[in-house]
Tab-separated table of C-alpha atoms and ligand atoms in Angstrom:
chain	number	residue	atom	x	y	z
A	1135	UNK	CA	35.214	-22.392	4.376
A	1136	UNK	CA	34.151	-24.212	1.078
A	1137	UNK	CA	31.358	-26.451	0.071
A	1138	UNK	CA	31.476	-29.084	-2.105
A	1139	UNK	CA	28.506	-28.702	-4.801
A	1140	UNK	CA	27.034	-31.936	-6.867
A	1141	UNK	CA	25.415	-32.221	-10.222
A	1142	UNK	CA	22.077	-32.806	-10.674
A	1143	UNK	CA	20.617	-36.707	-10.276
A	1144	UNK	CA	20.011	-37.598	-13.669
A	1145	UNK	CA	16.291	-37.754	-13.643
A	1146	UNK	CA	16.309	-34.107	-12.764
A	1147	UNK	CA	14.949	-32.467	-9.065
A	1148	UNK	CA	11.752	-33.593	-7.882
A	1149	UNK	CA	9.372	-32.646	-4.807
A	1150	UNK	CA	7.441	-30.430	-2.665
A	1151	UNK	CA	9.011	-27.387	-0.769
A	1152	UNK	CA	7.990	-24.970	1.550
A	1153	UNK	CA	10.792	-22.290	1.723
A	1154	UNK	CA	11.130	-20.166	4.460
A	1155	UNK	CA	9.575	-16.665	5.249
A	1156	UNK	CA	9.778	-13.520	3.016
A	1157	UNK	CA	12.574	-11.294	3.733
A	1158	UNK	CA	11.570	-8.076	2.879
A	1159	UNK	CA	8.077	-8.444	5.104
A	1160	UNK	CA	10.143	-10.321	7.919
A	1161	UNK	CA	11.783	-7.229	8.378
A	1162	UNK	CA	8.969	-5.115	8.030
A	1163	UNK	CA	6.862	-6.936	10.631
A	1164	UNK	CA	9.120	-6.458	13.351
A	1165	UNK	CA	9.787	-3.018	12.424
A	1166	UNK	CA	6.109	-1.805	11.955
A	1167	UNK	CA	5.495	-4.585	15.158
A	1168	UNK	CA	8.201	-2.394	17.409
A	1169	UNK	CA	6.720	1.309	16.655
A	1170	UNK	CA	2.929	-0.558	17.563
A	1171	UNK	CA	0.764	-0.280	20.695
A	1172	UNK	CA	0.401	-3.827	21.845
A	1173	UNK	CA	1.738	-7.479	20.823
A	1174	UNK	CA	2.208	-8.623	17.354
A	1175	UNK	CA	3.278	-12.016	16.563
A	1176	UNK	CA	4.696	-12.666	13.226
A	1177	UNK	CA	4.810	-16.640	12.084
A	1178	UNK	CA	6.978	-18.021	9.351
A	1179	UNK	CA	9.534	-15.719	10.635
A	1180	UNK	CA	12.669	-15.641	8.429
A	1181	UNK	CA	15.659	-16.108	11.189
A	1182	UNK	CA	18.371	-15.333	8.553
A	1183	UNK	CA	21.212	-13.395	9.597
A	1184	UNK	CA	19.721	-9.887	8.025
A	1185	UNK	CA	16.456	-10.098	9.736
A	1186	UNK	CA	18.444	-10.765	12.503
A	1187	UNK	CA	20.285	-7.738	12.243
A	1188	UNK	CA	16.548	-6.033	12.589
A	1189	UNK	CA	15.788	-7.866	15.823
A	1190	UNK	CA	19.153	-7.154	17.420
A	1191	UNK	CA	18.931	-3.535	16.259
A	1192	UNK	CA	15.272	-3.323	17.644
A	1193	UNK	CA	16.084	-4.742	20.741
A	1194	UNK	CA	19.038	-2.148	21.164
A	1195	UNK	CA	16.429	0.169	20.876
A	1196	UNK	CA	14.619	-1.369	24.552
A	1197	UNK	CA	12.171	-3.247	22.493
A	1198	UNK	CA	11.166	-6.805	23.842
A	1199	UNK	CA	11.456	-9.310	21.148
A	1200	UNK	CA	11.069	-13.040	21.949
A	1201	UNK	CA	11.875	-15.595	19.050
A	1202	UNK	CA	11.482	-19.034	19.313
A	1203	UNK	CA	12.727	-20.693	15.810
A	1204	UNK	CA	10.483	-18.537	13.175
A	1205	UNK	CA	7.460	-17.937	15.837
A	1206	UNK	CA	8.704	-14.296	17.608
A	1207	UNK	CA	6.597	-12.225	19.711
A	1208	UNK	CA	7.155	-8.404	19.404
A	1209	UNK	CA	6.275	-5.693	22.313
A	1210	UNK	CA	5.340	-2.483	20.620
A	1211	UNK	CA	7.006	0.638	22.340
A	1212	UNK	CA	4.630	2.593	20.140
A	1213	UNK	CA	5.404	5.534	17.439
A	1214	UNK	CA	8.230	7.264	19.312
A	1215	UNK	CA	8.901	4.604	22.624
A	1216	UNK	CA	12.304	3.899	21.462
A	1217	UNK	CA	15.001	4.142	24.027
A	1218	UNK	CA	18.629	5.928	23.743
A	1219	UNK	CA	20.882	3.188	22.346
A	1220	UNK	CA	23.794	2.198	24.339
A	1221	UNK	CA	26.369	1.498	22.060
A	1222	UNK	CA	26.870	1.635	17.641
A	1223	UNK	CA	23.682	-0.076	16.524
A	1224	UNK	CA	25.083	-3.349	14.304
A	1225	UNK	CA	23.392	-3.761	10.681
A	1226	UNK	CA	25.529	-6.174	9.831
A	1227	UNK	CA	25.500	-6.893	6.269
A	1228	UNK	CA	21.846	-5.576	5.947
A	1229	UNK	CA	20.822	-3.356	3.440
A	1230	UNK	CA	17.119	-3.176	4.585
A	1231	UNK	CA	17.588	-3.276	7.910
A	1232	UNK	CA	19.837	0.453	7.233
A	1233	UNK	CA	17.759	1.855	5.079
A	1234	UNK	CA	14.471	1.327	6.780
A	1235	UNK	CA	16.235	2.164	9.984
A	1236	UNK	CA	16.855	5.404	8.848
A	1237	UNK	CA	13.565	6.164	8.124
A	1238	UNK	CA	11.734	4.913	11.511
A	1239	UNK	CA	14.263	6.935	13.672
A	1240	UNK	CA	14.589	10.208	11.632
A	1241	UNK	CA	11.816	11.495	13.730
A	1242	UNK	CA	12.399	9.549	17.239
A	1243	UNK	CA	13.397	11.615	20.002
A	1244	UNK	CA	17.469	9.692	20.357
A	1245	UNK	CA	20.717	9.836	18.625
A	1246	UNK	CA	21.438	6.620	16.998
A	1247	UNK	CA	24.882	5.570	15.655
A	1248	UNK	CA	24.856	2.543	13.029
A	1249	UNK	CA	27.656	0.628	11.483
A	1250	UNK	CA	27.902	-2.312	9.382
A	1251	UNK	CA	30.240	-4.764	7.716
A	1252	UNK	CA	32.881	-4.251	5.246
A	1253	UNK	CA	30.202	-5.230	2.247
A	1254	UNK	CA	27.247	-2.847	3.768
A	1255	UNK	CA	29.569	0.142	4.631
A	1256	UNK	CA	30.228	0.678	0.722
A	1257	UNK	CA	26.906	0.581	0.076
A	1258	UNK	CA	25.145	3.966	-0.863
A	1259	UNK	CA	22.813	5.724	1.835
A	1260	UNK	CA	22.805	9.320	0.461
A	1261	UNK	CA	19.987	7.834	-1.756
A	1262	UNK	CA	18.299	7.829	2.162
A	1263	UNK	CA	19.965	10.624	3.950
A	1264	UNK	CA	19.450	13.309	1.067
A	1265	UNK	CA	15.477	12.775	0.436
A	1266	UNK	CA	15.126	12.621	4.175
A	1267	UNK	CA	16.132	16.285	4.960
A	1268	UNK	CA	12.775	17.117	2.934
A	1269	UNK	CA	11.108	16.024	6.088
A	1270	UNK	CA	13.509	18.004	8.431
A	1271	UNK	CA	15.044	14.741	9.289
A	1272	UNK	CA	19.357	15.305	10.122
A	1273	UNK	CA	21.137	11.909	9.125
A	1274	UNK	CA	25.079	12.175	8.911
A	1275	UNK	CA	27.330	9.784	6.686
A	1276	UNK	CA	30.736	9.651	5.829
A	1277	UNK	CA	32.423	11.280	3.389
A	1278	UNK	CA	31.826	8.869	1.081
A	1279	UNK	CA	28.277	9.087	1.708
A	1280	UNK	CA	28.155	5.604	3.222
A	1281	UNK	CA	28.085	3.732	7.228
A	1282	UNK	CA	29.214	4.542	9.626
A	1283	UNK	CA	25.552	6.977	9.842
A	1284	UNK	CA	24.509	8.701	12.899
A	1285	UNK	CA	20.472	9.398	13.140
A	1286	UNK	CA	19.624	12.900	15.454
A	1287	UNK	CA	16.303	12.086	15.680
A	1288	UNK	CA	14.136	15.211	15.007
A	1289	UNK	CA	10.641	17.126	15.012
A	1290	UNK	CA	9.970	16.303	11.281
A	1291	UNK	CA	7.283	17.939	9.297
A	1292	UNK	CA	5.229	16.300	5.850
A	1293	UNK	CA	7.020	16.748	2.747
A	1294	UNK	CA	6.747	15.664	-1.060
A	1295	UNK	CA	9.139	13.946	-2.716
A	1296	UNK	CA	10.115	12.782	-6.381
A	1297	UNK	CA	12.378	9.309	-6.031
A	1298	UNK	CA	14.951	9.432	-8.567
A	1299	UNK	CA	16.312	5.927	-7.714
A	1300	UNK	CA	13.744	3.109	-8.183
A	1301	UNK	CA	14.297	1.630	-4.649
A	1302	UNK	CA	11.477	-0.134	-1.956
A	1303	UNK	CA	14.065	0.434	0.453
A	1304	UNK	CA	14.189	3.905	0.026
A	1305	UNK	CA	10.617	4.435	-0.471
A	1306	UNK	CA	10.376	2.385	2.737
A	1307	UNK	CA	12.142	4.241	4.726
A	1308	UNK	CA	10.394	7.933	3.146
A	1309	UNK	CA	6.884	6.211	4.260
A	1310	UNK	CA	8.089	5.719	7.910
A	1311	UNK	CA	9.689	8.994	8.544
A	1312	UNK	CA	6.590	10.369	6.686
A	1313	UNK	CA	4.431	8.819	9.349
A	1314	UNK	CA	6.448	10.831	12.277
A	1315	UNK	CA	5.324	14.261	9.999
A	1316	UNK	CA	2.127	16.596	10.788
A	1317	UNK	CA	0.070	16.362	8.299
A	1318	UNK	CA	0.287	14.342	4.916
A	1319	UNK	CA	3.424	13.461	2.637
A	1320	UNK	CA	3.497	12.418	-0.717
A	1321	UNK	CA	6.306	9.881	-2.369
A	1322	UNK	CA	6.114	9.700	-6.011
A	1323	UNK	CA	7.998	6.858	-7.246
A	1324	UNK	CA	10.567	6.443	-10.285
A	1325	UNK	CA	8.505	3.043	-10.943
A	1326	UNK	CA	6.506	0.627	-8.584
A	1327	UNK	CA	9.077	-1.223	-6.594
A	1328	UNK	CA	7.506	-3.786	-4.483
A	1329	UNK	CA	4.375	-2.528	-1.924
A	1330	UNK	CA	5.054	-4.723	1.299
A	1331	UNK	CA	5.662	-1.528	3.618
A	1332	UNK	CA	2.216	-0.419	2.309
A	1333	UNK	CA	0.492	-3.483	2.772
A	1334	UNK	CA	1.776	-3.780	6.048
A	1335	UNK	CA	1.127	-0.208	7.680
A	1336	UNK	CA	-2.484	-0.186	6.368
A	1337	UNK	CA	-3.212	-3.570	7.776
A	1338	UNK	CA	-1.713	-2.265	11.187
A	1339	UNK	CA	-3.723	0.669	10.795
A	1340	UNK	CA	-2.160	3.923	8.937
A	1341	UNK	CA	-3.618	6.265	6.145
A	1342	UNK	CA	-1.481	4.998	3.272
A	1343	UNK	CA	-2.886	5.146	-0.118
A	1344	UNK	CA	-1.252	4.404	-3.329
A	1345	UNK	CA	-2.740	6.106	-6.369
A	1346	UNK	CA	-3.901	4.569	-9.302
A	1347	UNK	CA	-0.789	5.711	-11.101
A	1348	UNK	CA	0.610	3.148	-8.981
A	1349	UNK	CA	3.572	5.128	-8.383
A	1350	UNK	CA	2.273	8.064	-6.144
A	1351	UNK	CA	2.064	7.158	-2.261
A	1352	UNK	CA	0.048	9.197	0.330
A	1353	UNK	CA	0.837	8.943	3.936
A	1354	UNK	CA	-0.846	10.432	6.897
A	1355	UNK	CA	1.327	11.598	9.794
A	1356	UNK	CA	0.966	10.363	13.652
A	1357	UNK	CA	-1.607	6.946	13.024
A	1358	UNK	CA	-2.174	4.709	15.383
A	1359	UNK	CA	-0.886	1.737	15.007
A	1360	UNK	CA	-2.340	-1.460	16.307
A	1361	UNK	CA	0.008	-5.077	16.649
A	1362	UNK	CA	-1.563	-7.826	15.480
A	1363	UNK	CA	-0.730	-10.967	14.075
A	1364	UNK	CA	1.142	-11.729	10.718
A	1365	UNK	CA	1.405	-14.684	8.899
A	1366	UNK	CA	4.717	-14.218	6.706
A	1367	UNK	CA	4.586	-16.189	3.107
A	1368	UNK	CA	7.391	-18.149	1.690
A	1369	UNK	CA	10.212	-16.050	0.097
A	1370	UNK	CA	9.778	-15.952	-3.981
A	1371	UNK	CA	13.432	-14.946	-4.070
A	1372	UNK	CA	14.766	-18.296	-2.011
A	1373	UNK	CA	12.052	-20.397	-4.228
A	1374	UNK	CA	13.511	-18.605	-7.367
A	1375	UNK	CA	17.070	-20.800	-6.992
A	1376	UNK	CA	14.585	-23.731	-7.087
A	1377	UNK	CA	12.389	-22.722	-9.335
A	1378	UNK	CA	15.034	-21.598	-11.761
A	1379	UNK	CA	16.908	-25.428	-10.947
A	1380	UNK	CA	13.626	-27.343	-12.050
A	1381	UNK	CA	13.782	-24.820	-14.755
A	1382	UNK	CA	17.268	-25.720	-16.280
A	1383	UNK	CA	17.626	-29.528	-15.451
A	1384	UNK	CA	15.733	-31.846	-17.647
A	1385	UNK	CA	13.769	-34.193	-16.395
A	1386	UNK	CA	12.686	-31.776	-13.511
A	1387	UNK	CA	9.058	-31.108	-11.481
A	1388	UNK	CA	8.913	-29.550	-8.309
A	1389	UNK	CA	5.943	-27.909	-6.141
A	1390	UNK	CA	6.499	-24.635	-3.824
A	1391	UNK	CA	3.383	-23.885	-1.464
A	1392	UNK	CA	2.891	-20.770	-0.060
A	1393	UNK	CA	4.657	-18.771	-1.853
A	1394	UNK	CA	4.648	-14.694	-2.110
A	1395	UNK	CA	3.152	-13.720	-4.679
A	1396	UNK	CA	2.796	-10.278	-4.025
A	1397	UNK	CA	2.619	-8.696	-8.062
A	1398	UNK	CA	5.835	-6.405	-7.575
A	1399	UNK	CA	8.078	-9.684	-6.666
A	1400	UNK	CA	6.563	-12.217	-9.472
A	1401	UNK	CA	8.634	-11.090	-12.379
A	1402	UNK	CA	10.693	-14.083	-12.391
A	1403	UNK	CA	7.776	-15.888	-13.003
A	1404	UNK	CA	6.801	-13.754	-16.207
A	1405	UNK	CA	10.183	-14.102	-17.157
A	1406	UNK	CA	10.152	-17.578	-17.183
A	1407	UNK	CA	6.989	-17.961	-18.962
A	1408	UNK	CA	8.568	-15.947	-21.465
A	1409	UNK	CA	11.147	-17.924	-21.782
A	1410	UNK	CA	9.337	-20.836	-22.675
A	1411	UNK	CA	9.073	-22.606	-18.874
A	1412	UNK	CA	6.451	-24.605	-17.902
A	1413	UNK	CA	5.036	-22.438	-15.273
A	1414	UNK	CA	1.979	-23.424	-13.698
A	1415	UNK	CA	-0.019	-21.145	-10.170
A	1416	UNK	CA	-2.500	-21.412	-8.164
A	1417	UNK	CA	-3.294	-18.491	-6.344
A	1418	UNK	CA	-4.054	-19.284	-2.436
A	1419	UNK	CA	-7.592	-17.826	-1.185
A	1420	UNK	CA	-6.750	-14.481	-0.020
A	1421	UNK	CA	-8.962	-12.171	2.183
A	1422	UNK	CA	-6.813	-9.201	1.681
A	1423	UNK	CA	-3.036	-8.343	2.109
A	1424	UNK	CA	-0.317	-9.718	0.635
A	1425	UNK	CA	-1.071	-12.743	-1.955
A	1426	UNK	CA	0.443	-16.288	-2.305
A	1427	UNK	CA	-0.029	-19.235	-3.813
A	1428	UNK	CA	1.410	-22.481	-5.369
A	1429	UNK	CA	3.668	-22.940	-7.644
A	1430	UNK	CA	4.788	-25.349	-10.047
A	1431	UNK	CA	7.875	-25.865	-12.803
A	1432	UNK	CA	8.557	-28.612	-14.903
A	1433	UNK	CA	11.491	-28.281	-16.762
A	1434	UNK	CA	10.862	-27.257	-20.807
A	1435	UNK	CA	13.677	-26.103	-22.739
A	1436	UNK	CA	14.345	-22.338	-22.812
A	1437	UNK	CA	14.826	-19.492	-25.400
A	1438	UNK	CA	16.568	-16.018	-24.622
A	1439	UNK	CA	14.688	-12.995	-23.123
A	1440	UNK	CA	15.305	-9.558	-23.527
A	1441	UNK	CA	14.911	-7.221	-20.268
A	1442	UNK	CA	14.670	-3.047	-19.872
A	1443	UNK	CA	15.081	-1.027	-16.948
A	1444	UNK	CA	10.993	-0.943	-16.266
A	1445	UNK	CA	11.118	-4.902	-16.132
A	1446	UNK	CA	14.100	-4.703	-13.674
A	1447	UNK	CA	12.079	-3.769	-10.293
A	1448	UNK	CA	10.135	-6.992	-9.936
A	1449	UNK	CA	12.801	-9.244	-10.359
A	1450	UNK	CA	16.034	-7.182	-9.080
A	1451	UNK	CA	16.770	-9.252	-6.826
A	1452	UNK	CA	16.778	-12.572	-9.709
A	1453	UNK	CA	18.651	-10.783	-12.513
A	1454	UNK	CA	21.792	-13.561	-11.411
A	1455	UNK	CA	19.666	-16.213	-11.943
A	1456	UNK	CA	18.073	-15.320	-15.249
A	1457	UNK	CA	21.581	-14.367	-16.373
A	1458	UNK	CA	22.324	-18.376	-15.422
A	1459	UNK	CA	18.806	-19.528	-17.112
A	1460	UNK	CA	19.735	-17.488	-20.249
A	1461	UNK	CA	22.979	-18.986	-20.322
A	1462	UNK	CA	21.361	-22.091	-21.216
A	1463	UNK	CA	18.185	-20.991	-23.279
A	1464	UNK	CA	18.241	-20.862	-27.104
A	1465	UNK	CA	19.679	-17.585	-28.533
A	1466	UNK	CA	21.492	-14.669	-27.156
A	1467	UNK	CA	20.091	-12.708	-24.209
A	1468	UNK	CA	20.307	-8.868	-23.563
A	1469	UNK	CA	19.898	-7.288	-19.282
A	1470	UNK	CA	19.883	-3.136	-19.678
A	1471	UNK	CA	18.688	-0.922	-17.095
A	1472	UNK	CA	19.977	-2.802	-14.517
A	1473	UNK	CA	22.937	-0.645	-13.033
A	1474	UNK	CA	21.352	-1.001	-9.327
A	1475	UNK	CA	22.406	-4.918	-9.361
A	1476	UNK	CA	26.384	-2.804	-8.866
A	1477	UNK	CA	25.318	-1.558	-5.662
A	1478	UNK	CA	23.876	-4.667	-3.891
A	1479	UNK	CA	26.054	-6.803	-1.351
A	1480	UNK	CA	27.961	-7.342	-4.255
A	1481	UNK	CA	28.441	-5.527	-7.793
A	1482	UNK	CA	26.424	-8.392	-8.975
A	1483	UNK	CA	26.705	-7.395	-12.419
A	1484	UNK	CA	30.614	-7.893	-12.194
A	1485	UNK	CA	30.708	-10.800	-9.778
A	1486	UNK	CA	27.628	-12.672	-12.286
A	1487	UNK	CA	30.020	-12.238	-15.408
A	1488	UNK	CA	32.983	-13.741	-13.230
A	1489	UNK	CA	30.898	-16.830	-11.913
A	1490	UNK	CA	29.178	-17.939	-14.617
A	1491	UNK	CA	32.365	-17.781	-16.852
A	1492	UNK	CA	33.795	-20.282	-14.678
A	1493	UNK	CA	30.795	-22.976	-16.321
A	1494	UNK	CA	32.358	-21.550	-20.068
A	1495	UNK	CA	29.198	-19.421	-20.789
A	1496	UNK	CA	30.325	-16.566	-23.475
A	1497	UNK	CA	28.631	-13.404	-20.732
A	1498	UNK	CA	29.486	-10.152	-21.874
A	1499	UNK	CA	29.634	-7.333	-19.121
A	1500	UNK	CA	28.311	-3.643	-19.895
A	1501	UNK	CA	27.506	-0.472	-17.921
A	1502	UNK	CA	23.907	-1.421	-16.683
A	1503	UNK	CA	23.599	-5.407	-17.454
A	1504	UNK	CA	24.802	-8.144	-19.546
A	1505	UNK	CA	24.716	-9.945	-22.880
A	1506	UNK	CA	24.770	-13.659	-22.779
A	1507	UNK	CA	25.101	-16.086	-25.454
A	1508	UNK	CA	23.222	-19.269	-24.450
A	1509	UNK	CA	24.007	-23.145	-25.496
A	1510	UNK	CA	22.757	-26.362	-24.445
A	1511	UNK	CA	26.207	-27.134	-22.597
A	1512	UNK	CA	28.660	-25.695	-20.318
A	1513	UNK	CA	32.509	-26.120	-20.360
A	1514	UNK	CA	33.960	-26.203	-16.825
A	1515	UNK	CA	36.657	-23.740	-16.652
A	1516	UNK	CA	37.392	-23.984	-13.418
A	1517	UNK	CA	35.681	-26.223	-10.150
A	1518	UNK	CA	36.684	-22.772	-7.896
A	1519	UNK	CA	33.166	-21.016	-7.422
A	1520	UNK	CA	33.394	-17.753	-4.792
A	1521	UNK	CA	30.195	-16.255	-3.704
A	1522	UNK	CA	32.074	-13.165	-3.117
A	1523	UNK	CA	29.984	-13.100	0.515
A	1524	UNK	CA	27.220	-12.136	-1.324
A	1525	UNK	CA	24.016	-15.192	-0.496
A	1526	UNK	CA	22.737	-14.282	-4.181
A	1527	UNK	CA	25.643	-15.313	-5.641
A	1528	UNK	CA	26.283	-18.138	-3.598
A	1529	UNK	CA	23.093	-19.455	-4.352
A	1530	UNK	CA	23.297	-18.994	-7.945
A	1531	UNK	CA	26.404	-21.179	-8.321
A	1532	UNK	CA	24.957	-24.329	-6.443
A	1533	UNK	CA	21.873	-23.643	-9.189
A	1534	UNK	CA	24.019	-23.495	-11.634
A	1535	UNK	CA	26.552	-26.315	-10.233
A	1536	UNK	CA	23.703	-28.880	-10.839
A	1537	UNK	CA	24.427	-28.211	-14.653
A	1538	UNK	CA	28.152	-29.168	-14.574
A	1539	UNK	CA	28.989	-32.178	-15.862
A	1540	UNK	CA	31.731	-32.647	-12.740
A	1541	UNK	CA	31.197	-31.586	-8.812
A	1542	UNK	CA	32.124	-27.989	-8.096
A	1543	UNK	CA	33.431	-26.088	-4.970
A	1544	UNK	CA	31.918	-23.567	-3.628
A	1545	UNK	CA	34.450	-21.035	-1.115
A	1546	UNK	CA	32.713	-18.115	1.043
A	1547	UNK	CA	29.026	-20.460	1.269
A	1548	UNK	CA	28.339	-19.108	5.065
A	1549	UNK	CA	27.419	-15.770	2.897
A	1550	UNK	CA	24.626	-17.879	2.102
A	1551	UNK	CA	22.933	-17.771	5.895
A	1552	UNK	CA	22.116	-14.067	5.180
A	1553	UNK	CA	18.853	-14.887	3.580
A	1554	UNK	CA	18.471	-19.089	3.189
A	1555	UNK	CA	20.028	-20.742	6.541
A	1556	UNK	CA	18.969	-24.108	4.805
A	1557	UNK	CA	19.448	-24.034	1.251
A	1558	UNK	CA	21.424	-27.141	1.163
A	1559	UNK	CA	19.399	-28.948	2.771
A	1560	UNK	CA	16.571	-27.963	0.969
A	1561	UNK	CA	18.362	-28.675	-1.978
A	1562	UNK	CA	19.036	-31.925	-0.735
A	1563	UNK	CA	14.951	-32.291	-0.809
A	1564	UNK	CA	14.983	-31.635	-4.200
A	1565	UNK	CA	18.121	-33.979	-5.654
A	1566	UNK	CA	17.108	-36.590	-3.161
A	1567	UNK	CA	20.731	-35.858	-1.999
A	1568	UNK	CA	21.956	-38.164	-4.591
A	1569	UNK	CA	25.582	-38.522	-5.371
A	1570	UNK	CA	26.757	-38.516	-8.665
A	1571	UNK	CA	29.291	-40.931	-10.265
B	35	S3P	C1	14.315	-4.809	-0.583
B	35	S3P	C2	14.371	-4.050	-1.723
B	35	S3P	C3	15.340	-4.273	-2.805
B	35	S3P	C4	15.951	-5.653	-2.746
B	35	S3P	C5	16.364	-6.052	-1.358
B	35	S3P	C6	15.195	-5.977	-0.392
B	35	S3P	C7	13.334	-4.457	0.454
B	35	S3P	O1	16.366	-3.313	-2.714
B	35	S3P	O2	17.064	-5.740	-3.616
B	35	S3P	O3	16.856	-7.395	-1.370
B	35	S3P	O4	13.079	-5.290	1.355
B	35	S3P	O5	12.792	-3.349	0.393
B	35	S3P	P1	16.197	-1.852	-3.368
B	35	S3P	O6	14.906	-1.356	-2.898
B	35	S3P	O7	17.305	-1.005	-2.885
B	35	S3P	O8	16.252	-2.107	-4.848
């Protein structure tokens, strides 16, 4: 399948959007939902194709889910009411759906196979499996430490653990099995990676308590955990392409409501600022929980950041896109610390270097990031744009597409349903779905 991708309208992107749900706390509200006593109902529901992966999965698992567009209703089983799977449990190309997995049946009293695609079953999960055993927890991988997996669910007892891999996922998955352990655990982080597993347990309930250190995570065994309803905020990663759009097309103002902006996800907007965007928020009243707000970009003209490995957490998921916005900002730009981004649906530090040479930007590839020479204009190389079936990178080259002085093609965009079902159209919003000469 290709897509054929348009330059920007010449008076830049303009409008209002409200993207969909957050990814990361989609997941984690049908997860924490499902090991519940009682209903919770979760609005603003992300239905891409990972979250989906969770529901399926869940359901496999005999619990009742009922989803009507992003409204779903989840029946909690409560803390060990799972059911012996039938058959292989699919991830599909889901990260976060594997990794938390892990975690939340570690101590369940079942056997659970899981398998994913060809992307996900490359993927590292010794990260998990290894860290797990602390809590007496028996996960098998391949040889190659990846999927296939099969989860004996055990008796599992506290533990404390040092992370040596800045990872929420991991952490994620540490906190759940922690919460099937007598007594209490401790997970002491490499650095903060984002909270929302925290945030979420404690609001349905659990003793989870971060210290001030920010990176050392109590968690009481056997809570009880209450559904309830949650209100899901819009995704700053899908807003990011957007954001980062209004942010390299003159002439551009646009307006996202709603957005996450939970303080372990905003570094794109730091980085921006930083940069020399015209950033501007405005936070949304907030009782407690996870935080969101407003935000608005209007495009400025950019200079070239440099990023470390402690910036990297907050904005992991973004390091494409800032690779794309430094490819147009004044001055060359320097990513280290980043080797994660080579273990993410795609090695995104390779497949980044490969795309954005296509627009003629000078990107220079090392171990754990990139160096990237910026100028005010691109050279189309090529009109052949892959997203390598990663939705990051497919993403990224429609962004970037709207800088190209001719239209672009885009092969492998259904990658793109993973986490942003309607990013074209939504884009569409923004361009006013002009068509360029
Ligand atoms: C996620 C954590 C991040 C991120 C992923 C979602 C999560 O992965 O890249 O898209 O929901 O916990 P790592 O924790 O492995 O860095």
């Amino acid at each position: 399948m290709m897509k054929i991708l348009q330059k920007a309208p010449k008076n830049g992107l303009h409008g209002n959007l409200t993207v969909p749900g957050d990814k990361s706390i989609s997941h984690r509200a049908l997860m924490i939902g499902a090991i519940s006593e009682g209903k919770t109902v979760i609005e603003h529901f992300l239905c891409g194709e990972d979250c989906l992966s969770t529901m399926k999965a869940l359901q496999d698992l005999g619990v009742k889910i009922v989803r009507n567009g992003s409204h779903v209703e989840v029946e909690g089983v409560g803390q060990t009411g799972f059911k012996q799977p039938e058959k292989p449990l699919d991830m599909g190309n889901s990260g976060t759906t594997t990794r938390l997995m892990m975690g939340l049946l570690a101590g369940q009293n079942l056997d659970a196979k899981m398998e994913g695609d060809s992307s996900l079953s490359k993927r590292p999960m010794k990260r998990v499996s290894e860290p797990l055993k602390k809590f007496g927890a028996k996960v098998e991988l391949s040889d190659q430490g990846t999927l296939p997996a099969v989860v004996h669910g055990k008796k599992l007892h506290e533990a404390t653990i040092k992370m040596d891999v800045a990872s929420a996922q991991v952490k994620s998955a540490l906190i759940f099995a922690a919460l099937y352990a007598d007594g209490t655990s401790t997970i002491v982080e490499k650095l903060p990676t984002r909270d929302h597993t925290e945030i979420m347990l404690r609001a349905f309930g659990a003793d989870v308590k971060t210290a001030e250190d920010g990176v050392t995570i109590s968690v009481s065994g056997k809570p009880r955990l209450k559904g309830r309803k949650v209100v899901v905020p819009s995704d700053i990663s899908s807003a990011a392409f957007f954001i980062a759009a209004a942010a390299l097309i003159p002439g551009s103002e646009t307006t996202f409501e709603n957005v996450s902006l939970n303080p372990t996800r905003t570094g794109i907007l730091h980085v921006l600022c930083k940069m020399g965007g015209n950033v501007s928020i405005v936070p949304d009243p907030n009782e407690s929980g996870e935080q969101s707000g407003t935000i608005r970009v209007k495009y400025a003209p950019l200079r070239a950041i440099e990023l470390a490995e402690e910036d990297v957490p907050s904005i992991i998921d973004e390091l494409p896109l800032v690779a794309m916005l430094a490819a147009s900002a004044d001055g060359t730009s320097k990513i280290t610390g980043a080797a994660e981004l080579r273990v993410k649906e795609t090695d995104r530090i390779a497949v980044t270097v490969q795309e954005l040479r296509k627009f003629g930007v000078e990107i220079e590839e090392l171990e754990d990031g990139m160096i990237i020479k910026g100028r005010e204009n691109w050279n189309v190389q090529t009109q052949k744009l892959d997203s390598h079936g990663d939705h990051r990178i497919g993403m990224m080259d429609a962004i970037a597409a709207l800088k190209a002085d001719c239209e672009m093609e885009l092969e492998n965009e259904a990658a793109i349903d993973i986490s942003y079902p309607t990013f074209f159209s939504d884009l569409e919003k923004i361009t006013g779905g002009v068509k360029n000469d």
